[in-house]
Short mmCIF file of C-alpha atoms and ligand atoms in Angstrom, two decimals:
data_model
loop_
_atom_site.label_atom_id
_atom_site.label_comp_id
_atom_site.label_asym_id
_atom_site.label_seq_id
_atom_site.Cartn_x
_atom_site.Cartn_y
_atom_site.Cartn_z
CA MET A 1 4.15 15.41 -18.95
CA THR A 2 6.83 18.09 -19.48
CA ILE A 3 10.53 17.91 -18.55
CA SER A 4 12.34 21.21 -18.01
CA SER A 5 16.06 21.53 -17.28
CA LEU A 6 18.41 23.79 -15.27
CA ASN A 7 22.20 23.90 -14.96
CA SER A 8 24.09 22.94 -11.70
CA ARG A 9 24.02 19.89 -9.37
CA THR A 10 20.50 18.69 -9.95
CA GLY A 11 17.88 16.11 -9.14
CA LEU A 12 14.46 15.26 -10.56
CA GLU A 13 11.19 15.82 -8.74
CA VAL A 14 7.57 15.08 -9.66
CA ARG A 15 4.93 17.77 -9.22
CA LEU A 16 1.17 17.66 -9.58
CA ALA A 17 0.47 19.50 -12.86
CA SER A 18 -3.33 19.21 -12.81
CA ARG A 19 -6.03 17.22 -11.04
CA PRO A 20 -7.15 14.06 -12.83
CA ASN A 21 -10.71 13.39 -13.81
CA GLY A 22 -10.89 9.68 -12.92
CA LEU A 23 -7.63 7.75 -13.39
CA PRO A 24 -4.65 10.11 -13.98
CA THR A 25 -2.76 10.35 -17.25
CA PRO A 26 0.95 11.27 -17.57
CA ASP A 27 -0.15 14.87 -18.33
CA ASN A 28 -1.32 15.28 -14.74
CA PHE A 29 2.35 15.09 -13.63
CA GLU A 30 5.27 17.40 -14.31
CA ILE A 31 8.85 16.17 -13.98
CA VAL A 32 11.29 18.96 -13.23
CA GLU A 33 15.05 19.05 -12.80
CA VAL A 34 15.99 21.32 -9.87
CA PRO A 35 19.26 22.38 -8.21
CA VAL A 36 20.29 20.33 -5.16
CA PRO A 37 21.96 22.68 -2.65
CA ASP A 38 24.24 21.57 0.17
CA PRO A 39 22.50 21.34 3.55
CA ALA A 40 22.28 24.58 5.54
CA PRO A 41 23.02 24.36 9.30
CA GLY A 42 20.40 22.06 10.88
CA GLN A 43 19.59 20.34 7.58
CA VAL A 44 20.25 16.89 6.13
CA LEU A 45 20.59 15.91 2.47
CA VAL A 46 19.31 12.46 1.53
CA ARG A 47 19.67 10.64 -1.77
CA ASN A 48 16.51 8.60 -2.21
CA LEU A 49 16.91 4.91 -3.00
CA TYR A 50 13.28 3.74 -3.23
CA LEU A 51 9.88 5.42 -3.50
CA SER A 52 6.83 3.41 -2.43
CA LEU A 53 3.92 3.55 -4.89
CA ASP A 54 0.56 3.59 -3.12
CA PRO A 55 -2.88 3.73 -4.82
CA GLY A 56 -3.83 6.19 -2.04
CA VAL A 57 -1.85 8.79 -4.03
CA LEU A 58 -4.74 8.92 -6.51
CA MET A 59 -7.04 10.35 -3.87
CA LEU A 60 -4.45 12.93 -2.82
CA MET A 61 -4.24 14.07 -6.47
CA SER A 62 -8.01 14.38 -6.82
CA GLU A 63 -10.68 16.64 -5.40
CA GLN A 64 -12.53 13.71 -3.86
CA PRO A 65 -13.74 14.28 -0.28
CA GLY A 66 -12.87 12.05 2.68
CA VAL A 67 -9.10 11.91 2.19
CA PRO A 68 -7.34 11.11 5.48
CA ARG A 69 -4.10 13.01 4.62
CA PRO A 70 -3.34 16.48 3.17
CA ARG A 71 -4.18 16.70 -0.52
CA TYR A 72 -1.43 17.62 -3.05
CA GLU A 73 -1.61 21.19 -4.30
CA ILE A 74 -1.17 21.91 -8.01
CA GLY A 75 2.45 22.84 -8.76
CA GLU A 76 3.78 21.24 -5.56
CA VAL A 77 6.09 18.24 -5.33
CA MET A 78 4.08 15.15 -4.42
CA TYR A 79 4.92 13.55 -1.08
CA GLY A 80 5.17 9.81 -0.51
CA ASP A 81 7.00 7.21 1.54
CA ALA A 82 10.65 6.77 0.60
CA ILE A 83 13.92 5.44 1.92
CA GLY A 84 17.27 7.02 1.25
CA GLU A 85 20.84 7.45 2.37
CA VAL A 86 22.20 10.56 4.08
CA ILE A 87 24.86 11.99 1.76
CA ALA A 88 25.58 15.23 3.66
CA SER A 89 24.57 16.36 7.11
CA ALA A 90 24.81 19.69 8.90
CA GLU A 91 22.91 18.31 11.87
CA PRO A 92 24.54 16.19 14.64
CA SER A 93 21.74 13.59 15.04
CA LEU A 94 22.18 12.14 11.53
CA ALA A 95 25.44 11.21 9.82
CA GLU A 96 26.58 10.54 6.29
CA GLY A 97 25.77 6.91 5.39
CA ASP A 98 22.70 6.65 7.67
CA LEU A 99 19.65 4.98 6.14
CA VAL A 100 16.43 6.95 6.73
CA VAL A 101 12.72 6.59 5.94
CA HIS A 102 10.62 9.68 5.35
CA ARG A 103 7.70 11.10 3.37
CA LEU A 104 9.67 13.32 0.96
CA GLY A 105 9.44 10.85 -1.90
CA TRP A 106 8.63 11.64 -5.56
CA ARG A 107 12.06 13.33 -5.76
CA GLU A 108 15.60 12.05 -6.14
CA TYR A 109 17.02 14.12 -3.26
CA ALA A 110 15.33 15.17 -0.03
CA LEU A 111 16.63 18.19 1.91
CA ALA A 112 15.06 18.92 5.33
CA GLY A 113 15.59 19.15 9.06
CA PRO A 114 16.12 15.97 11.12
CA GLU A 115 12.45 15.82 12.21
CA ALA A 116 11.54 14.77 8.65
CA PHE A 117 13.67 11.62 8.82
CA ARG A 118 13.67 8.42 10.88
CA ARG A 119 16.90 6.42 10.97
CA VAL A 120 16.46 2.66 10.40
CA ASP A 121 18.72 -0.32 10.97
CA LYS A 122 20.80 -1.00 7.85
CA GLY A 123 21.08 -4.70 8.64
CA ALA A 124 17.37 -5.31 9.35
CA TYR A 125 16.40 -6.50 5.87
CA PRO A 126 18.16 -7.90 2.79
CA THR A 127 17.06 -4.85 0.75
CA PRO A 128 16.26 -1.30 1.98
CA SER A 129 12.92 -1.40 0.15
CA LEU A 130 11.55 -3.80 2.78
CA HIS A 131 11.49 -0.96 5.29
CA LEU A 132 8.62 0.42 3.16
CA SER A 133 6.57 -2.79 3.17
CA PHE A 134 2.85 -2.56 3.96
CA GLY A 135 3.11 -5.53 6.34
CA LEU A 136 2.17 -3.45 9.37
CA VAL A 137 -1.07 -2.42 7.63
CA ALA A 138 -1.97 -6.08 7.06
CA TYR A 139 -0.99 -7.01 10.63
CA VAL A 140 -2.96 -4.19 12.31
CA GLY A 141 -6.00 -4.83 10.11
CA LEU A 142 -6.08 -8.49 11.04
CA MET A 143 -4.97 -8.49 14.67
CA GLU A 144 -6.27 -5.19 16.03
CA ILE A 145 -9.20 -4.23 13.80
CA ALA A 146 -10.63 -7.63 12.81
CA GLN A 147 -9.56 -9.37 16.05
CA LEU A 148 -8.47 -12.49 14.14
CA ARG A 149 -8.89 -15.73 16.10
CA PRO A 150 -7.36 -19.16 15.46
CA GLY A 151 -9.74 -21.24 13.34
CA ASP A 152 -11.26 -18.25 11.50
CA THR A 153 -11.99 -18.28 7.77
CA VAL A 154 -10.50 -15.12 6.28
CA PHE A 155 -11.30 -13.44 2.96
CA VAL A 156 -8.86 -10.88 1.51
CA SER A 157 -9.63 -8.72 -1.57
CA SER A 158 -6.90 -7.40 -3.87
CA ALA A 159 -5.11 -10.38 -2.40
CA ALA A 160 -2.16 -10.30 -4.81
CA GLY A 161 -1.40 -6.63 -4.04
CA ALA A 162 1.01 -5.01 -1.59
CA ILE A 163 -1.16 -5.44 1.50
CA GLY A 164 -3.23 -8.40 0.33
CA SER A 165 -0.22 -10.57 -0.48
CA LEU A 166 0.88 -10.25 3.15
CA ALA A 167 -2.59 -10.25 4.79
CA GLY A 168 -3.38 -13.77 3.59
CA GLN A 169 -0.04 -15.13 4.74
CA ILE A 170 -0.13 -13.37 8.11
CA ALA A 171 -3.68 -14.63 8.70
CA ARG A 172 -2.43 -18.18 8.13
CA LEU A 173 0.62 -17.69 10.38
CA LYS A 174 -1.73 -16.41 13.09
CA GLY A 175 -3.92 -19.50 12.97
CA ALA A 176 -6.62 -18.91 10.35
CA ALA A 177 -8.13 -22.23 9.28
CA ARG A 178 -8.99 -21.18 5.73
CA VAL A 179 -7.75 -18.23 3.69
CA VAL A 180 -9.58 -17.08 0.55
CA GLY A 181 -8.50 -14.33 -1.84
CA SER A 182 -9.72 -12.43 -4.88
CA ALA A 183 -7.64 -10.90 -7.65
CA GLY A 184 -8.09 -9.57 -11.16
CA SER A 185 -6.71 -12.19 -13.56
CA PRO A 186 -6.31 -15.98 -13.89
CA GLU A 187 -2.51 -15.58 -13.50
CA LYS A 188 -2.95 -13.72 -10.23
CA VAL A 189 -5.45 -16.31 -8.99
CA ARG A 190 -2.85 -19.03 -9.62
CA HIS A 191 -0.22 -16.88 -7.89
CA LEU A 192 -2.44 -16.74 -4.79
CA THR A 193 -2.91 -20.49 -4.49
CA ASP A 194 0.48 -21.66 -5.84
CA LYS A 195 2.86 -19.09 -4.30
CA LEU A 196 1.10 -17.29 -1.46
CA GLY A 197 -0.61 -20.26 0.20
CA TYR A 198 -4.27 -19.26 -0.26
CA ASP A 199 -6.64 -22.23 0.07
CA ALA A 200 -8.96 -20.87 -2.61
CA ALA A 201 -9.04 -17.85 -4.88
CA PHE A 202 -11.20 -16.35 -7.61
CA ASP A 203 -11.07 -13.68 -10.30
CA HIS A 204 -13.37 -10.80 -9.33
CA HIS A 205 -14.17 -10.25 -13.02
CA ASP A 206 -15.47 -13.80 -13.29
CA GLY A 207 -19.24 -13.56 -12.78
CA PRO A 208 -21.09 -12.36 -9.66
CA VAL A 209 -18.62 -12.02 -6.78
CA LEU A 210 -21.27 -13.35 -4.38
CA ASP A 211 -21.41 -16.69 -6.24
CA ARG A 212 -17.59 -16.98 -6.44
CA LEU A 213 -17.19 -16.16 -2.76
CA ARG A 214 -19.83 -18.71 -1.70
CA GLU A 215 -17.99 -21.39 -3.72
CA ALA A 216 -14.62 -20.43 -2.21
CA ALA A 217 -15.94 -20.24 1.37
CA PRO A 218 -18.83 -22.72 1.60
CA ASP A 219 -18.90 -22.49 5.41
CA GLY A 220 -18.94 -18.68 5.41
CA ILE A 221 -16.26 -16.19 6.46
CA ASP A 222 -15.39 -14.81 9.89
CA VAL A 223 -12.99 -12.03 8.86
CA TYR A 224 -13.00 -9.90 5.72
CA PHE A 225 -9.89 -7.80 5.02
CA ASP A 226 -11.37 -5.23 2.63
CA ASN A 227 -9.03 -3.43 0.25
CA VAL A 228 -11.64 -2.55 -2.37
CA GLY A 229 -15.20 -1.86 -1.13
CA GLY A 230 -17.91 -2.05 -3.81
CA GLU A 231 -19.38 -5.35 -4.92
CA GLN A 232 -16.84 -7.37 -2.94
CA LEU A 233 -17.81 -5.68 0.35
CA ARG A 234 -21.50 -6.28 -0.32
CA ALA A 235 -20.81 -9.95 -1.16
CA ALA A 236 -18.68 -10.40 1.95
CA ILE A 237 -21.46 -9.06 4.18
CA GLU A 238 -23.83 -11.66 2.72
CA VAL A 239 -21.36 -14.50 3.25
CA MET A 240 -20.15 -13.47 6.75
CA ASN A 241 -20.88 -15.75 9.68
CA GLU A 242 -22.47 -14.38 12.86
CA HIS A 243 -20.22 -11.98 14.79
CA GLY A 244 -17.98 -11.63 11.73
CA ARG A 245 -15.51 -8.73 11.60
CA ILE A 246 -14.68 -6.57 8.59
CA ALA A 247 -11.50 -4.45 8.56
CA VAL A 248 -11.93 -1.72 5.93
CA CYS A 249 -8.40 -0.92 4.77
CA GLY A 250 -8.84 0.60 1.31
CA ALA A 251 -11.27 1.68 -1.38
CA LEU A 252 -9.71 0.50 -4.63
CA THR A 253 -13.07 0.36 -6.43
CA ARG A 254 -13.42 4.07 -5.90
CA GLN A 255 -9.70 4.88 -6.18
CA SER A 256 -9.39 3.14 -9.56
CA THR A 257 -12.38 4.91 -11.13
CA GLY A 258 -12.74 8.17 -9.21
CA ARG A 259 -16.47 7.41 -9.02
CA PRO A 260 -18.30 7.21 -5.67
CA ASP A 261 -18.89 3.73 -4.28
CA PRO A 262 -22.52 3.01 -3.22
CA GLY A 263 -21.09 1.35 -0.09
CA PRO A 264 -22.14 -1.69 1.92
CA GLY A 265 -25.78 -1.74 0.74
CA ASP A 266 -28.67 -3.08 2.83
CA LEU A 267 -27.53 -3.16 6.48
CA LEU A 268 -30.15 -5.64 7.69
CA SER A 269 -27.61 -8.48 7.40
CA VAL A 270 -25.14 -6.44 9.49
CA VAL A 271 -27.74 -6.17 12.25
CA GLY A 272 -29.02 -9.73 11.98
CA LYS A 273 -25.54 -11.25 12.06
CA ARG A 274 -24.15 -8.73 14.60
CA LEU A 275 -21.26 -7.85 12.29
CA THR A 276 -18.53 -5.32 13.02
CA ILE A 277 -17.36 -3.09 10.14
CA ARG A 278 -14.40 -0.93 11.13
CA GLY A 279 -12.23 1.36 9.01
CA PHE A 280 -8.68 2.13 10.06
CA THR A 281 -5.50 3.90 9.06
CA VAL A 282 -2.19 2.40 10.07
CA HIS A 283 -0.88 5.75 11.32
CA ASP A 284 -3.10 5.40 14.40
CA HIS A 285 -1.39 2.12 15.29
CA MET A 286 2.32 2.82 15.04
CA ASP A 287 2.69 1.55 18.62
CA ARG A 288 2.50 -1.96 17.11
CA ALA A 289 5.37 -1.40 14.65
CA ALA A 290 8.12 -2.88 16.83
CA GLU A 291 6.10 -5.98 17.73
CA PHE A 292 5.24 -6.51 14.06
CA GLY A 293 8.79 -5.84 12.81
CA GLU A 294 10.24 -8.50 15.08
CA GLN A 295 7.78 -11.14 13.85
CA PHE A 296 8.10 -10.04 10.20
CA ARG A 297 11.90 -10.39 10.25
CA GLY A 298 11.54 -13.80 11.91
CA TRP A 299 9.08 -15.06 9.27
CA LEU A 300 11.36 -13.82 6.47
CA ARG A 301 14.43 -15.42 8.09
CA GLU A 302 12.79 -18.81 8.56
CA GLY A 303 11.17 -18.70 5.10
CA SER A 304 7.60 -18.99 6.38
CA LEU A 305 6.50 -15.86 4.51
CA VAL A 306 6.95 -15.01 0.81
CA TYR A 307 7.68 -11.32 0.21
CA ASP A 308 6.50 -10.28 -3.25
CA GLU A 309 7.79 -7.03 -4.70
CA THR A 310 7.79 -5.43 -8.17
CA VAL A 311 10.69 -3.00 -8.72
CA ILE A 312 10.66 -0.39 -11.52
CA ASP A 313 13.65 1.83 -12.25
CA GLY A 314 13.78 5.60 -12.59
CA LEU A 315 11.67 8.44 -11.17
CA PRO A 316 10.49 9.59 -14.65
CA ASN A 317 8.70 6.22 -14.94
CA ALA A 318 6.79 6.69 -11.66
CA PRO A 319 3.64 8.36 -13.10
CA ARG A 320 3.16 5.58 -15.65
CA ALA A 321 3.93 2.92 -13.02
CA LEU A 322 1.32 4.38 -10.67
CA ILE A 323 -1.33 4.16 -13.38
CA ASP A 324 -0.26 0.61 -14.27
CA LEU A 325 -0.32 -0.37 -10.60
CA VAL A 326 -3.95 0.62 -10.21
CA ARG A 327 -4.84 -1.06 -13.50
CA GLY A 328 -3.60 -4.33 -12.00
CA ARG A 329 -0.34 -4.85 -13.92
CA TYR A 330 1.82 -5.74 -10.92
CA THR A 331 1.82 -8.08 -7.92
CA GLY A 332 3.09 -7.48 -4.39
CA LYS A 333 4.51 -4.14 -3.28
CA THR A 334 5.40 -1.86 -6.18
CA MET A 335 8.57 0.16 -5.64
CA MET A 336 10.36 2.75 -7.76
CA ARG A 337 14.15 2.31 -7.55
CA LEU A 338 15.72 5.77 -7.70
CA GLY A 339 19.32 4.83 -6.94
CA SER A 340 21.36 1.88 -5.68
N1 LIG B 1 -5.68 1.76 5.90
C1 LIG B 1 -4.40 2.06 5.76
O1 LIG B 1 -3.70 2.43 6.70
C2 LIG B 1 -3.78 1.90 4.41
C3 LIG B 1 -2.39 2.02 4.23
C4 LIG B 1 -1.86 1.88 2.95
C5 LIG B 1 -2.72 1.66 1.88
N2 LIG B 1 -4.07 1.58 2.10
C6 LIG B 1 -5.04 1.31 1.03
O2 LIG B 1 -5.20 -0.10 0.98
C7 LIG B 1 -5.55 -0.49 -0.35
C8 LIG B 1 -4.58 -1.54 -0.84
O3 LIG B 1 -3.30 -0.94 -0.96
P1 LIG B 1 -2.13 -1.70 -1.71
O4 LIG B 1 -0.95 -0.80 -1.72
O5 LIG B 1 -2.02 -3.07 -1.16
O6 LIG B 1 -2.69 -1.75 -3.17
P2 LIG B 1 -2.67 -2.95 -4.22
O7 LIG B 1 -3.62 -3.99 -3.76
O8 LIG B 1 -1.28 -3.36 -4.50
O9 LIG B 1 -3.31 -2.13 -5.42
C9 LIG B 1 -3.23 -2.45 -6.75
C10 LIG B 1 -4.29 -3.45 -7.11
O10 LIG B 1 -5.59 -2.89 -6.98
C11 LIG B 1 -6.48 -3.78 -7.62
N3 LIG B 1 -7.64 -3.07 -8.14
C12 LIG B 1 -7.65 -1.95 -8.88
N4 LIG B 1 -8.92 -1.60 -9.16
C13 LIG B 1 -9.73 -2.52 -8.59
C14 LIG B 1 -11.15 -2.70 -8.53
N5 LIG B 1 -12.00 -1.84 -9.11
N6 LIG B 1 -11.63 -3.76 -7.84
C15 LIG B 1 -10.77 -4.62 -7.23
N7 LIG B 1 -9.43 -4.51 -7.27
C16 LIG B 1 -8.91 -3.46 -7.93
C17 LIG B 1 -5.66 -4.41 -8.75
O11 LIG B 1 -5.64 -5.79 -8.43
P3 LIG B 1 -6.36 -6.90 -9.35
O12 LIG B 1 -5.54 -6.99 -10.59
O13 LIG B 1 -6.25 -8.07 -8.48
O14 LIG B 1 -7.76 -6.42 -9.58
C18 LIG B 1 -4.25 -3.85 -8.54
O15 LIG B 1 -3.23 -4.80 -8.78
C19 LIG B 1 -5.56 0.80 -1.16
O16 LIG B 1 -6.87 1.28 -1.17
C20 LIG B 1 -4.64 1.71 -0.37
O17 LIG B 1 -4.88 3.07 -0.63
C21 LIG B 1 -4.61 1.68 3.33
#
């Protein structure tokens, strides 16, 4: 990781220096200080407050096939979800002081036309970072993709993570009878049952996942919210009840190693049990954002949902934090705080 410096009003940005082979190292990133010009006519200047860290970034850095969004090019600033405050505007639709979400993260200042930014309600949440929550992903995966029904038993993998920590709680709020989660350490397993309301949880490092899942869900599972693929997906298929539904949200097994995942394995059980396995990306379901946002704010207000977030300061720490995130160091949604 190299840091180069220029004179003038400046901000930091993170560029892809080289493609990682497996998990990235800090050398795959370059942090550069660049001039921050005033907005030209039709442009808006935003000072970023929070950058959302997403394990999906690893696939955009790599040469792996099957990536649903444009890959980063070497030497370019990485993009990512962020929220910031307009500090200068030469465009009538956005004013100084507006709070905006956008994809020009991995930099301290974002300068672009108004189409790059979406204004959000400053009073909606106690902290701006909540506008970047992955709650909608959890909600769409459960309600639209897995067609959750009251009385279902739900299994969530990476259940202490950004999406998983909300998926288990939303499943319960929507009537699931039993919610089971997996995570990567005894502390996280306790966090799931003690803080996030899971009925049972297990450590995915702790012996064959199939055995742990059968113990945690002795009557089988109806819905599997899959963040990881790999052994956990194969175990879930074996433990699913007839007409079970699997929402494939992420591929952390593959994302964390860079190695291909052999996938769901023998499909005879899928046929015999008439299972549905459906992948999704939240961007196809933005029409449900308003409906979700209203419920999410209500749950937070009445205290029926715990929002877990890990906040790390300073853009130069983002590459290391991304690596630590995928190695399992944090719980909840991991955010970089770039300003306050
Ligand atoms: N479909 C969509 O629209 C959409 C949108 C956003 C994100 N995603 C994807 O959804 C998944 C979850 O995202 P997130 O932000 O909530 O991530 P996250 O769960 O917070 O990711 C970090 C966690 O991944 C777990 N992990 C790492 N390697 C693993 C492995 N080999 N096996 C099992 N767990 C492993 C670690 O948990 P433990 O310590 O518990 O092992 C770590 O704490 C990611 O694949 C992400 O790219 C999908």
